[in-house]
Tab-separated table of C-alpha atoms in Angstrom:
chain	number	residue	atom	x	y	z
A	479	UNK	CA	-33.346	-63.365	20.516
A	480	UNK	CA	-32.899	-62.684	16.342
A	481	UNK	CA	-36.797	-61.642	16.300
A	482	UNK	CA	-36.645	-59.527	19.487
A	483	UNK	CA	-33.240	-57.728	18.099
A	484	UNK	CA	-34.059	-57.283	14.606
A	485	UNK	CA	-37.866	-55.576	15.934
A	486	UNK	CA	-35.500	-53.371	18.299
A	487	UNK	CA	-32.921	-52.715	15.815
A	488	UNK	CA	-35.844	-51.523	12.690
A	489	UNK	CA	-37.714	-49.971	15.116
A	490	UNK	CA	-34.559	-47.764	15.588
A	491	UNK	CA	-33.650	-46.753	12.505
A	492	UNK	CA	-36.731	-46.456	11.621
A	493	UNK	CA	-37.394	-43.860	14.450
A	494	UNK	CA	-34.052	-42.231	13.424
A	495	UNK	CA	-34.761	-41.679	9.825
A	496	UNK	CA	-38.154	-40.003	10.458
A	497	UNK	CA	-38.705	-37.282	8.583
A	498	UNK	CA	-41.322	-35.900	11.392
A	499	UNK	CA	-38.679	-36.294	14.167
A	500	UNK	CA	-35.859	-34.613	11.947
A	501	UNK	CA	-38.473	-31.813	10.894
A	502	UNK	CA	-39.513	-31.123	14.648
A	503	UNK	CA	-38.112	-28.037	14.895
A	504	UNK	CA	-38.602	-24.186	13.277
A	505	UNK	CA	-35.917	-23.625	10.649
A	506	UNK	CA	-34.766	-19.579	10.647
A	507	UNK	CA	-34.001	-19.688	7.300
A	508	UNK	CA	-37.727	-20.992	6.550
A	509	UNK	CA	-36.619	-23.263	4.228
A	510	UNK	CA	-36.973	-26.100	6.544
A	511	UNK	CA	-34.712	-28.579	7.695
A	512	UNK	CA	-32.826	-30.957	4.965
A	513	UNK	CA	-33.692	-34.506	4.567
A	514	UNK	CA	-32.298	-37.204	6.102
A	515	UNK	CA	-29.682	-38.206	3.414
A	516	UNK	CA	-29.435	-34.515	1.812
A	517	UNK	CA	-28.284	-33.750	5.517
A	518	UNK	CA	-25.325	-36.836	4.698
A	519	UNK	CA	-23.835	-36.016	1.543
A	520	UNK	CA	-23.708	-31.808	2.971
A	521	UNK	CA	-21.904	-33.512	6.219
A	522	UNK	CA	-19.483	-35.523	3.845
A	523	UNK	CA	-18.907	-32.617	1.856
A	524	UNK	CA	-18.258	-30.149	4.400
A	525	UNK	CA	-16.005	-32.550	6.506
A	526	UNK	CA	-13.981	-32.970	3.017
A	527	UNK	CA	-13.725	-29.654	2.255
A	528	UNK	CA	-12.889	-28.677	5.777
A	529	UNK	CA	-9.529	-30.869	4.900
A	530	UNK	CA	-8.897	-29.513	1.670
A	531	UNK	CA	-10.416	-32.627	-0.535
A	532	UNK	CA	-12.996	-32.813	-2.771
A	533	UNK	CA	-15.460	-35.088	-3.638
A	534	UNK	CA	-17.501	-36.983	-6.732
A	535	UNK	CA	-20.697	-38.095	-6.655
A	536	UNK	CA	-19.760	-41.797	-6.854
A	537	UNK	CA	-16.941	-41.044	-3.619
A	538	UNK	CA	-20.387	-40.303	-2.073
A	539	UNK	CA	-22.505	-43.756	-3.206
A	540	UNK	CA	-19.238	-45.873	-1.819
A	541	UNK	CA	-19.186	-43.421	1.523
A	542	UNK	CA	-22.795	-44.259	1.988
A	543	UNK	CA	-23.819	-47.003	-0.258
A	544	UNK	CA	-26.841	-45.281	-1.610
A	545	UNK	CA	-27.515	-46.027	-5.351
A	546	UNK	CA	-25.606	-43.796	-7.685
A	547	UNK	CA	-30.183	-43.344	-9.486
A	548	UNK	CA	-30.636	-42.017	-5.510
A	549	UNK	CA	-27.451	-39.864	-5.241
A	550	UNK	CA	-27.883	-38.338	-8.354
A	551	UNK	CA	-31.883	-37.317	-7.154
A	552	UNK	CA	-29.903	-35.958	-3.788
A	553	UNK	CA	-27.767	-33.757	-5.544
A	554	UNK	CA	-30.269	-32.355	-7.831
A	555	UNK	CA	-32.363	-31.288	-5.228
A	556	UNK	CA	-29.672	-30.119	-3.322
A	557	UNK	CA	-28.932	-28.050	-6.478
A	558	UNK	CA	-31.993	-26.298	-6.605
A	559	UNK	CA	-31.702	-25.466	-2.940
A	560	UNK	CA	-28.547	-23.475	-4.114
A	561	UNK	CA	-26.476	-25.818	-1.505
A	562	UNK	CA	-24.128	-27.889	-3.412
A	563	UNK	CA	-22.384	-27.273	-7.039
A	564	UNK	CA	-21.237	-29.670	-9.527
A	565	UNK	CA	-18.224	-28.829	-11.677
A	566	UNK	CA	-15.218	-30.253	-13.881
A	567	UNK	CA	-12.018	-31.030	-12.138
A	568	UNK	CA	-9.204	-28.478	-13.296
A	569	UNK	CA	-6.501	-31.267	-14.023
A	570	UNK	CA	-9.181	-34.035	-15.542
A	571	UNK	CA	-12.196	-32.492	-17.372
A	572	UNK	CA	-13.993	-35.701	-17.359
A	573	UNK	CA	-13.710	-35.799	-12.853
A	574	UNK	CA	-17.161	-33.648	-11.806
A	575	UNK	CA	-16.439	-32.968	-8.346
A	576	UNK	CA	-18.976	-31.312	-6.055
A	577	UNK	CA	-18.722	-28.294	-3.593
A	578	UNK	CA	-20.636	-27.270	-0.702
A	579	UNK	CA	-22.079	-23.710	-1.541
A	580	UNK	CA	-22.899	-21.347	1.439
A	581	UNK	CA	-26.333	-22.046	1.398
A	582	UNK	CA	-25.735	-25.880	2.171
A	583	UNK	CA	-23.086	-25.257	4.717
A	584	UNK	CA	-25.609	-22.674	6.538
A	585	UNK	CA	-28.634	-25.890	6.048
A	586	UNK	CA	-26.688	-28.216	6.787
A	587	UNK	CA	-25.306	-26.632	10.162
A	588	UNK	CA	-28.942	-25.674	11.016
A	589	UNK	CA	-29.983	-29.440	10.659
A	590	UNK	CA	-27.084	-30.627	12.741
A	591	UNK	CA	-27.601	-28.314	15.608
A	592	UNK	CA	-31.347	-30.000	15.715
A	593	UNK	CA	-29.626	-33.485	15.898
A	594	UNK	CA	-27.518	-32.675	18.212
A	595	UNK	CA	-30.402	-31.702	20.086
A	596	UNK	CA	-32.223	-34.721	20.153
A	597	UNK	CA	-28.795	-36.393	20.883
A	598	UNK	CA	-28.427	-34.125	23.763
A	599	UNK	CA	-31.958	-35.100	25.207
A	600	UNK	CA	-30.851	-38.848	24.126
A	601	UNK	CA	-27.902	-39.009	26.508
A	602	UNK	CA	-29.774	-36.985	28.944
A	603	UNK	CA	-32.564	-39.012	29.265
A	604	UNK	CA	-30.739	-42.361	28.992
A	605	UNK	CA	-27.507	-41.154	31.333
A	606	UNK	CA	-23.891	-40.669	30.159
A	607	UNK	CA	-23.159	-44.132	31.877
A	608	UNK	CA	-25.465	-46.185	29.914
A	609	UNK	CA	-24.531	-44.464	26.290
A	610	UNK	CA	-20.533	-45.247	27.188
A	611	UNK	CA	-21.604	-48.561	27.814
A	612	UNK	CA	-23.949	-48.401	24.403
A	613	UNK	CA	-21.343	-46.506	22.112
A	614	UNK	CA	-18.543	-49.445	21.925
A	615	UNK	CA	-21.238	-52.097	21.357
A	616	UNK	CA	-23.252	-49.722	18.738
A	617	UNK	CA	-19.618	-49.730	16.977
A	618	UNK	CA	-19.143	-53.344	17.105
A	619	UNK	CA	-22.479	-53.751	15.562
A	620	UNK	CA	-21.533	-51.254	12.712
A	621	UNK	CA	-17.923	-52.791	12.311
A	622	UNK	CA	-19.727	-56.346	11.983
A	623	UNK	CA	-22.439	-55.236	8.981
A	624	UNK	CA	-18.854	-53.327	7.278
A	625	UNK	CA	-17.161	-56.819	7.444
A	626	UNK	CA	-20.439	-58.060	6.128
A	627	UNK	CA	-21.413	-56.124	3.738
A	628	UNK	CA	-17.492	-56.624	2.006
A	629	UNK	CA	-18.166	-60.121	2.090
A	630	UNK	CA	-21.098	-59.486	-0.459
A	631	UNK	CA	-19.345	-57.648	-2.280
């Protein structure tokens, strides 16, 4: 059963982290659709500025547990894209704290609608009974690697 779960489970995320999949689609802006993790850290930072809070690069490394070498590669290309800004914090000069720019919030909305797309066809094609009986079990599964992964730490 470990085999036959761990084949399902890379076979998964594999499938989910495809660039091809994620690029499927014809952006407007013709700048293409954002990577997989560029499309992360512009959902982090648009959910944190939607509630008034800011965030640093290493808030996003503990949020997603990429390396701080990979992060710092995200943002920069995410800075020539015009989509995200560093800058010093106004009460600590040493805090750099990064903003979503209107360009990012416009890519990363355009690569969300796409996912939600493919979510859409997901739950379609699987049925809304069999992804409320997924959803709680996906969670446990997520909740278990958390407890996990604290344990390494």
């Amino acid at each position: 059963m470990d085999e036959e779960l761990l084949s399902v489970w890379l076979r998964l995320t594999s499938v989910i982290d495809n660039q091809r999949l994620a690029a499927a689609h014809t952006s407007p802006s013709g700048k293409g659709p954002l990577p997989f993790n560029e499309a992360v850290v512009c959902g982090l930072l648009a959910r944190a500025q939607g509630t008034g809070s800011v965030l640093t690069a290493s808030d996003l490394c503990r949020h997603t547990r990429i390396l701080k070498s990979q992060m710092n590669a995200i943002l920069r290309s995410l800075e020539d894209k015009g989509a995200v800004e560093r800058r010093h914090a106004e009460m600590d000069r040493r805090r750099i704290e990064l903003r979503l720019l209107p360009e990012g919030m416009a890519l990363y909305q355009e690569s969300h609608r796409h996912v939600q797309r493919l979510v859409g066809r997901l739950i379609h094609e699987m049925g809304e009974e069999k992804v409320c009986i997924l959803l709680p079990l996906l969670r446990q599964a997520a909740d278990i690697f958390d407890a996990m992964q604290q344990e390494a730490s």
